[in-house]
């Protein structure tokens, strides 16, 4: 139940040509405290509830627990969330033994495009595609919980 993840900005939309799947995601936060977040997500037609702990000093590793819930439960819980629901489309791009998730944000975060890669260990080596830009793993402004309160368009 530990997530090891790195985040990057994107230099072009060339990733779309390599995507194997795209998913519409709407998510909100029941709790966005820096020590822990409780997130409700609707991904296509499925609901999820996720609890995440505070990241380590590098921002790459933290506790994560997720459970699938019914779409109806997720829709009801979204109504209870803090202000600032995240709206994005996620593109899945396989590269070597890894999968990049590229999020194209809409609404108040329109214009922001982020790539994430989950790793099995902190020092895992992975292939970096040409469209991968600056790493922002340890920059809290790029966390979805932060973006829900201080949207990208307000920076």
PDB file of C-alpha atoms in Angstrom:
ATOM      1  CA  UNK A   1       0.000   0.000   0.000  1.00  0.00           C
ATOM      2  CA  UNK A   2       2.824   2.328  -0.877  1.00  0.00           C
ATOM      3  CA  UNK A   3       2.926   4.531  -3.952  1.00  0.00           C
ATOM      4  CA  UNK A   4       6.230   5.447  -5.587  1.00  0.00           C
ATOM      5  CA  UNK A   5       5.545   8.067  -8.231  1.00  0.00           C
ATOM      6  CA  UNK A   6       7.335  10.768 -10.208  1.00  0.00           C
ATOM      7  CA  UNK A   7       5.680  13.735 -11.977  1.00  0.00           C
ATOM      8  CA  UNK A   8       6.785  15.674 -15.040  1.00  0.00           C
ATOM      9  CA  UNK A   9       5.599  18.562 -17.168  1.00  0.00           C
ATOM     10  CA  UNK A  10       5.024  17.839 -20.851  1.00  0.00           C
ATOM     11  CA  UNK A  11       6.794  19.554 -23.764  1.00  0.00           C
ATOM     12  CA  UNK A  12       4.318  18.618 -26.543  1.00  0.00           C
ATOM     13  CA  UNK A  13       1.090  16.752 -27.227  1.00  0.00           C
ATOM     14  CA  UNK A  14       2.951  14.007 -29.136  1.00  0.00           C
ATOM     15  CA  UNK A  15       2.038  11.648 -26.262  1.00  0.00           C
ATOM     16  CA  UNK A  16      -1.510  11.397 -27.659  1.00  0.00           C
ATOM     17  CA  UNK A  17      -0.219   9.451 -30.671  1.00  0.00           C
ATOM     18  CA  UNK A  18       1.308   6.861 -28.311  1.00  0.00           C
ATOM     19  CA  UNK A  19      -1.708   6.547 -25.985  1.00  0.00           C
ATOM     20  CA  UNK A  20      -3.470   3.198 -25.816  1.00  0.00           C
ATOM     21  CA  UNK A  21      -6.361   4.355 -23.596  1.00  0.00           C
ATOM     22  CA  UNK A  22      -7.986   7.621 -22.545  1.00  0.00           C
ATOM     23  CA  UNK A  23     -10.169   8.015 -19.471  1.00  0.00           C
ATOM     24  CA  UNK A  24     -12.393  10.867 -18.294  1.00  0.00           C
ATOM     25  CA  UNK A  25     -11.752  11.597 -14.598  1.00  0.00           C
ATOM     26  CA  UNK A  26     -13.640  13.799 -12.148  1.00  0.00           C
ATOM     27  CA  UNK A  27     -12.367  13.887  -8.578  1.00  0.00           C
ATOM     28  CA  UNK A  28     -12.938  15.782  -5.392  1.00  0.00           C
ATOM     29  CA  UNK A  29     -11.517  15.822  -1.883  1.00  0.00           C
ATOM     30  CA  UNK A  30     -13.393  15.003   1.304  1.00  0.00           C
ATOM     31  CA  UNK A  31     -10.190  15.945   3.141  1.00  0.00           C
ATOM     32  CA  UNK A  32      -7.174  17.715   1.634  1.00  0.00           C
ATOM     33  CA  UNK A  33      -5.053  18.124   4.769  1.00  0.00           C
ATOM     34  CA  UNK A  34      -1.287  18.050   3.987  1.00  0.00           C
ATOM     35  CA  UNK A  35      -0.807  15.015   6.280  1.00  0.00           C
ATOM     36  CA  UNK A  36      -3.519  12.974   4.499  1.00  0.00           C
ATOM     37  CA  UNK A  37      -6.016  13.282   1.695  1.00  0.00           C
ATOM     38  CA  UNK A  38      -9.288  11.458   1.142  1.00  0.00           C
ATOM     39  CA  UNK A  39     -10.244  11.545  -2.517  1.00  0.00           C
ATOM     40  CA  UNK A  40     -13.381  10.479  -4.372  1.00  0.00           C
ATOM     41  CA  UNK A  41     -12.916   9.748  -8.054  1.00  0.00           C
ATOM     42  CA  UNK A  42     -15.138   8.868 -10.972  1.00  0.00           C
ATOM     43  CA  UNK A  43     -13.132   7.319 -13.787  1.00  0.00           C
ATOM     44  CA  UNK A  44     -15.292   6.652 -16.838  1.00  0.00           C
ATOM     45  CA  UNK A  45     -18.222   4.788 -15.219  1.00  0.00           C
ATOM     46  CA  UNK A  46     -16.531   3.522 -12.036  1.00  0.00           C
ATOM     47  CA  UNK A  47     -16.166   5.077  -8.598  1.00  0.00           C
ATOM     48  CA  UNK A  48     -13.188   4.973  -6.224  1.00  0.00           C
ATOM     49  CA  UNK A  49     -12.285   6.251  -2.785  1.00  0.00           C
ATOM     50  CA  UNK A  50      -8.606   6.780  -2.019  1.00  0.00           C
ATOM     51  CA  UNK A  51      -6.677   7.704   1.100  1.00  0.00           C
ATOM     52  CA  UNK A  52      -3.144   9.035   0.662  1.00  0.00           C
ATOM     53  CA  UNK A  53      -0.576   9.863   3.319  1.00  0.00           C
ATOM     54  CA  UNK A  54       2.029  12.602   3.325  1.00  0.00           C
ATOM     55  CA  UNK A  55       4.896  12.117   0.892  1.00  0.00           C
ATOM     56  CA  UNK A  56       8.494  11.559   1.937  1.00  0.00           C
ATOM     57  CA  UNK A  57      11.160  14.292   1.619  1.00  0.00           C
ATOM     58  CA  UNK A  58      11.592  13.619  -2.119  1.00  0.00           C
ATOM     59  CA  UNK A  59       7.851  13.585  -2.802  1.00  0.00           C
ATOM     60  CA  UNK A  60       8.138  10.202  -4.553  1.00  0.00           C
ATOM     61  CA  UNK A  61       6.841   7.804  -1.878  1.00  0.00           C
ATOM     62  CA  UNK A  62       3.709   7.803   0.264  1.00  0.00           C
ATOM     63  CA  UNK A  63       0.999   5.562   1.669  1.00  0.00           C
ATOM     64  CA  UNK A  64      -1.931   4.959  -0.687  1.00  0.00           C
ATOM     65  CA  UNK A  65      -5.089   2.891  -0.172  1.00  0.00           C
ATOM     66  CA  UNK A  66      -7.809   2.711  -2.817  1.00  0.00           C
ATOM     67  CA  UNK A  67     -11.114   0.859  -3.035  1.00  0.00           C
ATOM     68  CA  UNK A  68     -13.633   0.669  -5.850  1.00  0.00           C
ATOM     69  CA  UNK A  69     -17.116   1.882  -4.882  1.00  0.00           C
ATOM     70  CA  UNK A  70     -20.311   2.071  -6.906  1.00  0.00           C
ATOM     71  CA  UNK A  71     -20.798   4.916  -9.368  1.00  0.00           C
ATOM     72  CA  UNK A  72     -23.845   6.029  -7.367  1.00  0.00           C
ATOM     73  CA  UNK A  73     -21.821   6.169  -4.126  1.00  0.00           C
ATOM     74  CA  UNK A  74     -19.059   8.146  -5.842  1.00  0.00           C
ATOM     75  CA  UNK A  75     -21.541  10.613  -7.337  1.00  0.00           C
ATOM     76  CA  UNK A  76     -23.139  11.161  -3.911  1.00  0.00           C
ATOM     77  CA  UNK A  77     -19.742  11.604  -2.209  1.00  0.00           C
ATOM     78  CA  UNK A  78     -18.565  14.113  -4.858  1.00  0.00           C
ATOM     79  CA  UNK A  79     -21.446  16.334  -3.687  1.00  0.00           C
ATOM     80  CA  UNK A  80     -19.898  16.375  -0.168  1.00  0.00           C
ATOM     81  CA  UNK A  81     -16.396  17.270  -1.340  1.00  0.00           C
ATOM     82  CA  UNK A  82     -14.521  20.473  -0.647  1.00  0.00           C
ATOM     83  CA  UNK A  83     -14.762  23.158  -3.325  1.00  0.00           C
ATOM     84  CA  UNK A  84     -12.531  22.707  -6.346  1.00  0.00           C
ATOM     85  CA  UNK A  85     -13.379  19.503  -8.192  1.00  0.00           C
ATOM     86  CA  UNK A  86     -10.656  18.318 -10.613  1.00  0.00           C
ATOM     87  CA  UNK A  87     -11.699  17.555 -14.196  1.00  0.00           C
ATOM     88  CA  UNK A  88      -9.217  15.894 -16.540  1.00  0.00           C
ATOM     89  CA  UNK A  89      -8.643  13.336 -19.261  1.00  0.00           C
ATOM     90  CA  UNK A  90      -5.971  10.726 -18.581  1.00  0.00           C
ATOM     91  CA  UNK A  91      -3.980   9.108 -21.380  1.00  0.00           C
ATOM     92  CA  UNK A  92      -2.157   5.823 -20.733  1.00  0.00           C
ATOM     93  CA  UNK A  93       1.138   5.411 -22.597  1.00  0.00           C
ATOM     94  CA  UNK A  94       3.210   2.238 -22.232  1.00  0.00           C
ATOM     95  CA  UNK A  95       6.990   2.742 -22.344  1.00  0.00           C
ATOM     96  CA  UNK A  96       9.194  -0.292 -21.812  1.00  0.00           C
ATOM     97  CA  UNK A  97       8.145  -1.979 -18.549  1.00  0.00           C
ATOM     98  CA  UNK A  98       6.307   1.106 -17.282  1.00  0.00           C
ATOM     99  CA  UNK A  99       3.103   3.017 -17.917  1.00  0.00           C
ATOM    100  CA  UNK A 100       2.960   6.803 -18.122  1.00  0.00           C
ATOM    101  CA  UNK A 101      -0.304   8.475 -17.141  1.00  0.00           C
ATOM    102  CA  UNK A 102      -0.650  11.866 -18.802  1.00  0.00           C
ATOM    103  CA  UNK A 103      -3.370  14.128 -17.410  1.00  0.00           C
ATOM    104  CA  UNK A 104      -4.809  16.928 -19.542  1.00  0.00           C
ATOM    105  CA  UNK A 105      -6.663  19.225 -17.156  1.00  0.00           C
ATOM    106  CA  UNK A 106      -9.870  21.130 -17.894  1.00  0.00           C
ATOM    107  CA  UNK A 107     -11.864  23.791 -16.053  1.00  0.00           C
ATOM    108  CA  UNK A 108      -9.852  26.015 -13.712  1.00  0.00           C
ATOM    109  CA  UNK A 109      -6.720  23.935 -14.409  1.00  0.00           C
ATOM    110  CA  UNK A 110      -7.014  24.148 -18.192  1.00  0.00           C
ATOM    111  CA  UNK A 111      -3.640  24.433 -19.880  1.00  0.00           C
ATOM    112  CA  UNK A 112      -1.875  22.143 -17.410  1.00  0.00           C
ATOM    113  CA  UNK A 113      -0.620  18.791 -18.697  1.00  0.00           C
ATOM    114  CA  UNK A 114       1.226  16.471 -16.307  1.00  0.00           C
ATOM    115  CA  UNK A 115       2.767  13.024 -16.716  1.00  0.00           C
ATOM    116  CA  UNK A 116       3.107  10.565 -13.852  1.00  0.00           C
ATOM    117  CA  UNK A 117       4.915   7.267 -13.695  1.00  0.00           C
ATOM    118  CA  UNK A 118       4.531   4.741 -10.878  1.00  0.00           C
ATOM    119  CA  UNK A 119       7.657   2.822 -10.006  1.00  0.00           C
ATOM    120  CA  UNK A 120       8.329  -0.387  -8.074  1.00  0.00           C
ATOM    121  CA  UNK A 121      11.286   1.177  -6.244  1.00  0.00           C
ATOM    122  CA  UNK A 122      12.589   4.731  -5.802  1.00  0.00           C
ATOM    123  CA  UNK A 123      15.671   4.261  -7.980  1.00  0.00           C
ATOM    124  CA  UNK A 124      13.821   2.349 -10.724  1.00  0.00           C
ATOM    125  CA  UNK A 125      15.244   3.148 -14.176  1.00  0.00           C
ATOM    126  CA  UNK A 126      12.695   4.005 -16.889  1.00  0.00           C
ATOM    127  CA  UNK A 127      12.671   5.103 -20.509  1.00  0.00           C
ATOM    128  CA  UNK A 128      12.026   8.848 -20.874  1.00  0.00           C
ATOM    129  CA  UNK A 129       9.969   9.768 -23.940  1.00  0.00           C
ATOM    130  CA  UNK A 130      10.858  12.854 -26.012  1.00  0.00           C
ATOM    131  CA  UNK A 131       7.742  14.705 -24.836  1.00  0.00           C
ATOM    132  CA  UNK A 132       8.709  14.423 -21.158  1.00  0.00           C
ATOM    133  CA  UNK A 133       9.804  17.761 -19.681  1.00  0.00           C
ATOM    134  CA  UNK A 134      10.854  19.189 -16.329  1.00  0.00           C
ATOM    135  CA  UNK A 135      10.410  16.944 -13.283  1.00  0.00           C
ATOM    136  CA  UNK A 136       8.028  18.449 -10.688  1.00  0.00           C
ATOM    137  CA  UNK A 137       7.722  15.481  -8.308  1.00  0.00           C
ATOM    138  CA  UNK A 138       8.538  17.462  -5.175  1.00  0.00           C
ATOM    139  CA  UNK A 139       6.621  20.618  -6.143  1.00  0.00           C
ATOM    140  CA  UNK A 140       3.349  20.534  -4.170  1.00  0.00           C
ATOM    141  CA  UNK A 141       1.696  22.964  -6.604  1.00  0.00           C
ATOM    142  CA  UNK A 142       1.306  20.028  -8.991  1.00  0.00           C
ATOM    143  CA  UNK A 143      -0.517  17.783  -6.497  1.00  0.00           C
ATOM    144  CA  UNK A 144      -4.191  17.408  -7.377  1.00  0.00           C
ATOM    145  CA  UNK A 145      -5.228  18.340  -3.821  1.00  0.00           C
ATOM    146  CA  UNK A 146      -3.333  21.641  -4.200  1.00  0.00           C
ATOM    147  CA  UNK A 147      -4.764  22.242  -7.697  1.00  0.00           C
ATOM    148  CA  UNK A 148      -8.285  21.808  -6.314  1.00  0.00           C
ATOM    149  CA  UNK A 149      -7.700  24.787  -3.964  1.00  0.00           C
ATOM    150  CA  UNK A 150      -5.320  26.917  -6.053  1.00  0.00           C
ATOM    151  CA  UNK A 151      -6.022  26.184  -9.716  1.00  0.00           C
ATOM    152  CA  UNK A 152      -3.340  26.427 -12.366  1.00  0.00           C
ATOM    153  CA  UNK A 153      -5.111  29.349 -14.104  1.00  0.00           C
ATOM    154  CA  UNK A 154      -4.691  31.463 -10.933  1.00  0.00           C
ATOM    155  CA  UNK A 155      -0.871  31.111 -10.732  1.00  0.00           C
TER     156      UNK A 155
END
